[in-house]
mmCIF file of C-alpha atoms and ligand atoms in Angstrom:
data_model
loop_
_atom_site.group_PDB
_atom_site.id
_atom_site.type_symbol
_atom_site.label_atom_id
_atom_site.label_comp_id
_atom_site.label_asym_id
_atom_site.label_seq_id
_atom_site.Cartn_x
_atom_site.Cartn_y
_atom_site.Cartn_z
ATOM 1 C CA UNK A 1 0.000 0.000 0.000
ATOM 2 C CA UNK A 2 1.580 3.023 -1.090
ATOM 3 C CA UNK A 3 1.748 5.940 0.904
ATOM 4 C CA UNK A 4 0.100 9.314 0.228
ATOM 5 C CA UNK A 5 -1.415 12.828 0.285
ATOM 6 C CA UNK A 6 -5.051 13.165 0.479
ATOM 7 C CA UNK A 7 -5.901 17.135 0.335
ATOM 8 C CA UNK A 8 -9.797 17.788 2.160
ATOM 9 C CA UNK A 9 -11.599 19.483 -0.271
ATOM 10 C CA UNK A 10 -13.381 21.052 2.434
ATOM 11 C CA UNK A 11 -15.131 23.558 -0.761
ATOM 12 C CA UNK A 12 -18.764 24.523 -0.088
ATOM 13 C CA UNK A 13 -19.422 24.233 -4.191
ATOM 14 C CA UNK A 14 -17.756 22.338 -7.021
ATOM 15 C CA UNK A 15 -16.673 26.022 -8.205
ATOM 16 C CA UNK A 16 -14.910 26.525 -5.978
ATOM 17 C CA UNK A 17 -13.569 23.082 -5.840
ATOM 18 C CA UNK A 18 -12.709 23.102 -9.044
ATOM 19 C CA UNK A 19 -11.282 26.450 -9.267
ATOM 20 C CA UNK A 20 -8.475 25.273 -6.708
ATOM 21 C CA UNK A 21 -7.895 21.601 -8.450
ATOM 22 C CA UNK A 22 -6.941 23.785 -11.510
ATOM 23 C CA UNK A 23 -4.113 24.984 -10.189
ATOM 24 C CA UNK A 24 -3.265 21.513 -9.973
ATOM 25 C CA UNK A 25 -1.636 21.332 -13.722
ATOM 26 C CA UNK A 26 -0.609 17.544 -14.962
ATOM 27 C CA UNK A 27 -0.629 16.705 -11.292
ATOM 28 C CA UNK A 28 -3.514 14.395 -9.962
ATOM 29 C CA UNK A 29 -3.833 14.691 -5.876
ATOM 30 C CA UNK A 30 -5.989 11.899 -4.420
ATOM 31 C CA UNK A 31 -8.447 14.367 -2.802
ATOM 32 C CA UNK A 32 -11.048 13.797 -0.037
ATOM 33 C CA UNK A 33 -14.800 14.789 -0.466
ATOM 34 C CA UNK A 34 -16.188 15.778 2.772
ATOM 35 C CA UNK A 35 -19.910 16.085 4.216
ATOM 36 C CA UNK A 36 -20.066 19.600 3.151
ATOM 37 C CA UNK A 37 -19.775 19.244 -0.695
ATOM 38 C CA UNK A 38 -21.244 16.076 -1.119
ATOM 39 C CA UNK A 39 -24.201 17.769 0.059
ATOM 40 C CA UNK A 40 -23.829 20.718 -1.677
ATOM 41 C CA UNK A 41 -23.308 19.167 -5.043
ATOM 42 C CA UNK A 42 -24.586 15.136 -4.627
ATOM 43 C CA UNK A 43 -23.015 12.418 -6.272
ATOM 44 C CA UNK A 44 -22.179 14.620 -9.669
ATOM 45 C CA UNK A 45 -18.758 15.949 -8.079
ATOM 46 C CA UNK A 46 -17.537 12.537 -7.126
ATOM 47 C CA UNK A 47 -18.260 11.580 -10.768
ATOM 48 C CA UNK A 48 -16.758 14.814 -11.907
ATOM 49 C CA UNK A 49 -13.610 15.035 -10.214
ATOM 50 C CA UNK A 50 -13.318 10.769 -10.672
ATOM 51 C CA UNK A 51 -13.298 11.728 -14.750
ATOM 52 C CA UNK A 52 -10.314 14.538 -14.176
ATOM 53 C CA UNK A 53 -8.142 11.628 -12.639
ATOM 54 C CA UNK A 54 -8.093 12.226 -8.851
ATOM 55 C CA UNK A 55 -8.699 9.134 -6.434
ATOM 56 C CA UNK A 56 -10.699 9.625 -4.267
ATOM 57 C CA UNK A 57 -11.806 9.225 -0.417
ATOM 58 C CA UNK A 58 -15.443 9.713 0.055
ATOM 59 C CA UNK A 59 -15.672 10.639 4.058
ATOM 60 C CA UNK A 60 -19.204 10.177 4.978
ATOM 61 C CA UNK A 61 -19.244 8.757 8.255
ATOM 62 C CA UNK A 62 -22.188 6.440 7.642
ATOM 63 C CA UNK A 63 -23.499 5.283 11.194
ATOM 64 C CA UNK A 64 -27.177 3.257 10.610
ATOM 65 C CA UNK A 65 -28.918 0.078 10.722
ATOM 66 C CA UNK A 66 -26.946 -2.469 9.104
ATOM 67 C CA UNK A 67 -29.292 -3.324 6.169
ATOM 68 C CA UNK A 68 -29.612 0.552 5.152
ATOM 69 C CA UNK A 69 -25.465 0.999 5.731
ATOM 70 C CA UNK A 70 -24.680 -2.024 3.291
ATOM 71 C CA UNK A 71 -27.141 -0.407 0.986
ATOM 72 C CA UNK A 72 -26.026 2.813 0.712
ATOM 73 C CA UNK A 73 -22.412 1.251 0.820
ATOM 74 C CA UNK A 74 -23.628 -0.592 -2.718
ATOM 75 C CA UNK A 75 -24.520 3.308 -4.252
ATOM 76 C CA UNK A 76 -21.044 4.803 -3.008
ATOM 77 C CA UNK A 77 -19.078 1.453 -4.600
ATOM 78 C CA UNK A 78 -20.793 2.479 -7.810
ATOM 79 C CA UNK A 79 -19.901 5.916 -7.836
ATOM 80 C CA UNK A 80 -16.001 4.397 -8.246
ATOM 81 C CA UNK A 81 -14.584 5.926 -4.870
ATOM 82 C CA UNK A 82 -11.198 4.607 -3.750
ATOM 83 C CA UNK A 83 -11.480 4.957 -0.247
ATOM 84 C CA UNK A 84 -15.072 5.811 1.968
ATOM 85 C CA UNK A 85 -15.516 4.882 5.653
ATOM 86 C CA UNK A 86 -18.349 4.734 8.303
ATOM 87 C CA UNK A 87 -18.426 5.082 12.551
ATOM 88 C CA UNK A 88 -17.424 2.272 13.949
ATOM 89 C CA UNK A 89 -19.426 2.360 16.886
ATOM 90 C CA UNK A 90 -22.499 1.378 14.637
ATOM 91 C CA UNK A 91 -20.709 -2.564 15.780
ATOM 92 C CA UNK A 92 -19.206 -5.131 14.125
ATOM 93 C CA UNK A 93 -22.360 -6.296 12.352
ATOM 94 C CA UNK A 94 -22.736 -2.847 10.856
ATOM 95 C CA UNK A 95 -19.224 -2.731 9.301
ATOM 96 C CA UNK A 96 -19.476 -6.502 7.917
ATOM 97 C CA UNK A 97 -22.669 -5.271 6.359
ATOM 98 C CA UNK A 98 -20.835 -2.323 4.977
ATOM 99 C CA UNK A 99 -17.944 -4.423 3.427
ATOM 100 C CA UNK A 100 -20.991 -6.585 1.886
ATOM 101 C CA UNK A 101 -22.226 -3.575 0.298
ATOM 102 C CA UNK A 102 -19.186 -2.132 -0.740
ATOM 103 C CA UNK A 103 -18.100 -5.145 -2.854
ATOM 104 C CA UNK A 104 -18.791 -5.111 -6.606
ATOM 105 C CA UNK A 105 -19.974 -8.539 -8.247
ATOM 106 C CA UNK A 106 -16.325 -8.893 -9.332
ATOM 107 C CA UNK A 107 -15.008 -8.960 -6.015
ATOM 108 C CA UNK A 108 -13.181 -5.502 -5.817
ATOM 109 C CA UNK A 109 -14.304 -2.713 -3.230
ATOM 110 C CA UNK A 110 -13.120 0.679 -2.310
ATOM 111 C CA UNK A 111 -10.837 0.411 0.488
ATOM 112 C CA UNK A 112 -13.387 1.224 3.629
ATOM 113 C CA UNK A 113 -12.013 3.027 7.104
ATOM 114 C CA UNK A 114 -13.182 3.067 10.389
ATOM 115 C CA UNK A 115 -14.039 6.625 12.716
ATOM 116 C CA UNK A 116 -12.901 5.205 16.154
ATOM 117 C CA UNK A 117 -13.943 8.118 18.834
ATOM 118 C CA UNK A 118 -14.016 11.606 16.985
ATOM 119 C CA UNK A 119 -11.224 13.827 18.279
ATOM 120 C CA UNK A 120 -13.841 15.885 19.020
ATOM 121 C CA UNK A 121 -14.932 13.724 21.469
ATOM 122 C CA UNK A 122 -12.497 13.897 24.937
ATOM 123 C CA UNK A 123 -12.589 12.199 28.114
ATOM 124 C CA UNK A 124 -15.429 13.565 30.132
ATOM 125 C CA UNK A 125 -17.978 13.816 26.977
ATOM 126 C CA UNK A 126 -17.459 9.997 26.625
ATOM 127 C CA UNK A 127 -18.289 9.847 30.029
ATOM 128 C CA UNK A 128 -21.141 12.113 30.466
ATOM 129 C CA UNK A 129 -22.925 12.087 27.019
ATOM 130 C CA UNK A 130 -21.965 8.360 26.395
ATOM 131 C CA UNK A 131 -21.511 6.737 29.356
ATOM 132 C CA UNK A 132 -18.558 4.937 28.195
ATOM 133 C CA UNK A 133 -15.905 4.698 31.576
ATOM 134 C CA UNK A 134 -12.961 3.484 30.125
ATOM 135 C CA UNK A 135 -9.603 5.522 29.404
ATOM 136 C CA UNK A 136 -10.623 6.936 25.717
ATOM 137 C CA UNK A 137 -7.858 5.339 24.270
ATOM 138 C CA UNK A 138 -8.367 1.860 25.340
ATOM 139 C CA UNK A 139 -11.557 2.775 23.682
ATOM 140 C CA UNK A 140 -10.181 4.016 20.548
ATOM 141 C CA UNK A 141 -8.191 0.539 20.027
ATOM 142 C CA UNK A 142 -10.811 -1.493 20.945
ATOM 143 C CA UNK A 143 -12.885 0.226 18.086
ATOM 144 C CA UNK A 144 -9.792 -0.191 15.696
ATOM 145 C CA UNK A 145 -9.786 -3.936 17.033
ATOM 146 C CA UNK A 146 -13.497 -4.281 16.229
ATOM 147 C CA UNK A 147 -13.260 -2.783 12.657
ATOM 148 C CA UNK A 148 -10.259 -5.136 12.136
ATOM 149 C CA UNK A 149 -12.470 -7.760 12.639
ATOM 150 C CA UNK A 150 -15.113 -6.969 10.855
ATOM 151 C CA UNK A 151 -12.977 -7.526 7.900
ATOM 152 C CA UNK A 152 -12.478 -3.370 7.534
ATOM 153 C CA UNK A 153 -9.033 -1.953 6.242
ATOM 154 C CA UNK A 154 -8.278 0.531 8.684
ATOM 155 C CA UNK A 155 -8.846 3.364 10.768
ATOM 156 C CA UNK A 156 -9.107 7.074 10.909
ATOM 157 C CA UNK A 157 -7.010 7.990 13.863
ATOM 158 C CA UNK A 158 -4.512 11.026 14.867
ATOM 159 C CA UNK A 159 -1.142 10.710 14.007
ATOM 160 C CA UNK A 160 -0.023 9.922 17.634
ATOM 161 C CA UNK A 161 -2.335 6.593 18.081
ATOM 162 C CA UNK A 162 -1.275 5.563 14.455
ATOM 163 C CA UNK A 163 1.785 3.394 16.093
ATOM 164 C CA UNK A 164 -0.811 2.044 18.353
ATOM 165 C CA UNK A 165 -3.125 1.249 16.072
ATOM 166 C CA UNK A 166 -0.454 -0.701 13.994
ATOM 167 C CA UNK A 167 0.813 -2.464 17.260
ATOM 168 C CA UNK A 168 -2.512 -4.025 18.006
ATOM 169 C CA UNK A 169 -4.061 -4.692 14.478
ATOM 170 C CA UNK A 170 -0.985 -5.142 12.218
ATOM 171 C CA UNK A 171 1.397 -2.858 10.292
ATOM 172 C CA UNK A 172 -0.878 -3.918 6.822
ATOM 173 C CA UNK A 173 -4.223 -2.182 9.218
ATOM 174 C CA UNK A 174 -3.972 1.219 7.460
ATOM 175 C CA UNK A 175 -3.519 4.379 9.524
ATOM 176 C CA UNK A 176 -5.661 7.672 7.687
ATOM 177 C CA UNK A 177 -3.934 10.660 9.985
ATOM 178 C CA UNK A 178 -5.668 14.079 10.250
ATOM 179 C CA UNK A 179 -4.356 16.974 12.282
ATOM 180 C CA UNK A 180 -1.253 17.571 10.356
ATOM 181 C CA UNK A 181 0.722 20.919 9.931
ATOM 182 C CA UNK A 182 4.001 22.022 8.453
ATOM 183 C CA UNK A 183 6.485 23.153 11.751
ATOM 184 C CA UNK A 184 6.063 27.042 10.621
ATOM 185 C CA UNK A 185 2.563 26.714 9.824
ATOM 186 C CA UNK A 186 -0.645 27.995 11.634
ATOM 187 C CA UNK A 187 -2.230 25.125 14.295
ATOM 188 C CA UNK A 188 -5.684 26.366 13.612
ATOM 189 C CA UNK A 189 -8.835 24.777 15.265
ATOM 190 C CA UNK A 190 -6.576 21.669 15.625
ATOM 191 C CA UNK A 191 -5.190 20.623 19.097
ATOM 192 C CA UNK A 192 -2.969 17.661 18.524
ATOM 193 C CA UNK A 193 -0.372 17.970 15.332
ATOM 194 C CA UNK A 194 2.110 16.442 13.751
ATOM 195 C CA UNK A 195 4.117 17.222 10.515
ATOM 196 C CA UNK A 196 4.123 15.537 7.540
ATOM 197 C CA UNK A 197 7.569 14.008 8.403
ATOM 198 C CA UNK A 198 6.950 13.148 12.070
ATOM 199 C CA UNK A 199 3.879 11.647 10.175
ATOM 200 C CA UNK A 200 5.875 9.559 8.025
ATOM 201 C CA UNK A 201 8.457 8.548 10.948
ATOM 202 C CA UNK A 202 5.231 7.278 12.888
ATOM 203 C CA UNK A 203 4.338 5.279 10.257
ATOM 204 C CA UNK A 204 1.155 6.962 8.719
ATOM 205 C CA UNK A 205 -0.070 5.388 5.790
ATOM 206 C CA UNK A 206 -2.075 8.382 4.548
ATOM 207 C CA UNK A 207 -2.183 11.992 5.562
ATOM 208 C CA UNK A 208 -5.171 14.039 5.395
ATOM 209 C CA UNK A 209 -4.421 17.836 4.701
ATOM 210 C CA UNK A 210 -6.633 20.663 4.756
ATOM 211 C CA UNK A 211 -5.804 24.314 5.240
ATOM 212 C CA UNK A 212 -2.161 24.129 5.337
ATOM 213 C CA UNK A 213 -2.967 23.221 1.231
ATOM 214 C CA UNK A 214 -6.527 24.312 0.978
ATOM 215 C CA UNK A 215 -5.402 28.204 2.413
ATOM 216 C CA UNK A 216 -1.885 28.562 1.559
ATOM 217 C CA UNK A 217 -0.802 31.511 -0.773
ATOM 218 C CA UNK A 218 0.770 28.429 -3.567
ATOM 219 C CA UNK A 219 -1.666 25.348 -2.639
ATOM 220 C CA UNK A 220 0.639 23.270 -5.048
ATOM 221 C CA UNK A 221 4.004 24.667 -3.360
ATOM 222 C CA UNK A 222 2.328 23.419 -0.188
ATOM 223 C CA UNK A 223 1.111 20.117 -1.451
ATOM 224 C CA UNK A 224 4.345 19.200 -3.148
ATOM 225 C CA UNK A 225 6.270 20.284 0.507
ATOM 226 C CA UNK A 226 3.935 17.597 2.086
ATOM 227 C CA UNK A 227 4.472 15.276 -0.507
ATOM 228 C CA UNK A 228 8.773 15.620 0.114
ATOM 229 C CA UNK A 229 8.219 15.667 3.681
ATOM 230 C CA UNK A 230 5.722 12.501 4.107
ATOM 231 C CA UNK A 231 5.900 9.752 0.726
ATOM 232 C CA UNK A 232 9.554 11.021 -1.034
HETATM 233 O O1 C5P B 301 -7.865 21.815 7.458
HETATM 234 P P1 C5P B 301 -7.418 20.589 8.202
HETATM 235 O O2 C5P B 301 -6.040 20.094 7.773
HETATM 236 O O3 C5P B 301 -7.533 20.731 9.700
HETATM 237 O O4 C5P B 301 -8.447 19.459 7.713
HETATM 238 C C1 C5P B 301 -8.462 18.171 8.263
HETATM 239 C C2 C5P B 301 -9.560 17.375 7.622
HETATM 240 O O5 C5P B 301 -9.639 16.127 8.283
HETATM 241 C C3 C5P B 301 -10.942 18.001 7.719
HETATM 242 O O6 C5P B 301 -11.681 17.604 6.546
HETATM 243 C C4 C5P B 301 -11.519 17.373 8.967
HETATM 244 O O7 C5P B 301 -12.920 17.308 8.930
HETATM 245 C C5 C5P B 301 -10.921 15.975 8.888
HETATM 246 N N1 C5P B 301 -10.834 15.275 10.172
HETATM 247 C C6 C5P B 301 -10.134 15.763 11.270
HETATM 248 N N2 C5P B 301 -10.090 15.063 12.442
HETATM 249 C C7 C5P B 301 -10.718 13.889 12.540
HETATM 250 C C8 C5P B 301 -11.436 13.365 11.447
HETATM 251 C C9 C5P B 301 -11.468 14.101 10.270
HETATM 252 O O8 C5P B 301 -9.531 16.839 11.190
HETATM 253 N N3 C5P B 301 -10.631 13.203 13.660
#
């Protein structure tokens, strides 16, 4: 599994969108399609920006009954995504479902990843809005443990449980790492970061970008500095 780049497209239309892949001349980022303009601009962008040559992760976050997640899994595995994922704590019989969906009648699938605990979610929410009492990590690997069971091929996870995650469900269990910035760059909303290269050294398999691409006064300077620092 190669490692790689995958810029949010965190656009709120596909002009915009497209107005910033443009800049993007003869090179072909794999690019992630968030909530926000795949319901903006339905299913058409992931078709649109599939036909310019971009792979692409389709980040969803599907979390339902099993029947309705495998098919709704079936419509994403037709639109031709190369990655989507789901929460895992819709349980094990959810994600099986999912990877049911997600397979074509030849056998191939996207590659499907697992949401452990959003990073949004800390200690004492767990607790109080959950009622879940163990240490949020343990809980975090137990969902990656789940989803590795389930048949899934890995998780979404910060940078600093990625060497965690590949200690308890293999160093093939694939490690999708958010919450990354360059050393000199702005932190943001974010509250735990890494750069690209500490990202790498951790043993990452993709990095999810945003901003320090998305905003940055030459978005392909920056994406080409994170692809030095992290796959080169
Ligand atoms: O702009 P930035 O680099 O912070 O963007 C990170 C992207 O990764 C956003 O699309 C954000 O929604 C997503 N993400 C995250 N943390 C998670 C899961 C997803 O930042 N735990």
């Amino acid at each position: 599994m190669g490692k790689d780049v995958i810029i949010a497209c965190d656009f709120d239309s596909a002009e915009k969108t497209f107005a910033f892949l443009d800049q993007f001349t003869g090179k072909k980022p794999f690019v992630k399609i968030g909530m926000e303009l795949y319901y903006a601009e339905g299913p058409s962008i992931v078709r649109e920006i599939k036909k310019r040559g971009h792979k692409i992760f389709l980040d969803l976050k599907l979390h339902d009954i099993p029947n309705t997640v495998k098919k709704s899994m079936a419509v994403l595995s037709r639109l031709d995504v190369d990655m989507t994922n789901l929460h895992a704590a819709g349980t094990v019989r959810m994600m099986e479902a999912a990877i049911e969906g997600l397979t074509r009648p030849d056998g191939t699938r996207p590659l499907l990843i697992a949401v452990t605990q959003l990073t949004s979610t800390d200690q004492e929410s767990m607790e109080k809005d959950l009622l879940i009492e163990k240490p949020i990590a343990d809980v975090v690997m137990h969902y990656a443990h789940n989803a590795k069971v389930a048949g899934l091929d890995g998780v979404v996870c910060s940078p600093l449980e990625a060497g965690k995650v590949h200690q308890t469900c293999g160093e093939q269990f694939l490690t999708v790492t958010p919450g990354v910035r360059f050393a000199d760059g702005d932190i943001g909303d974010q509250k735990r970061v890494m750069t690209p290269a500490e990202a790498k050294k951790i043993g990452s398999d993709y990095i999810v970008v945003g901003r320090p691409i998305t905003a940055a006064a030459d978005p392909v300077a920056a994406y080409e500095r994170c692809v030095a620092e992290f796959v080169d």
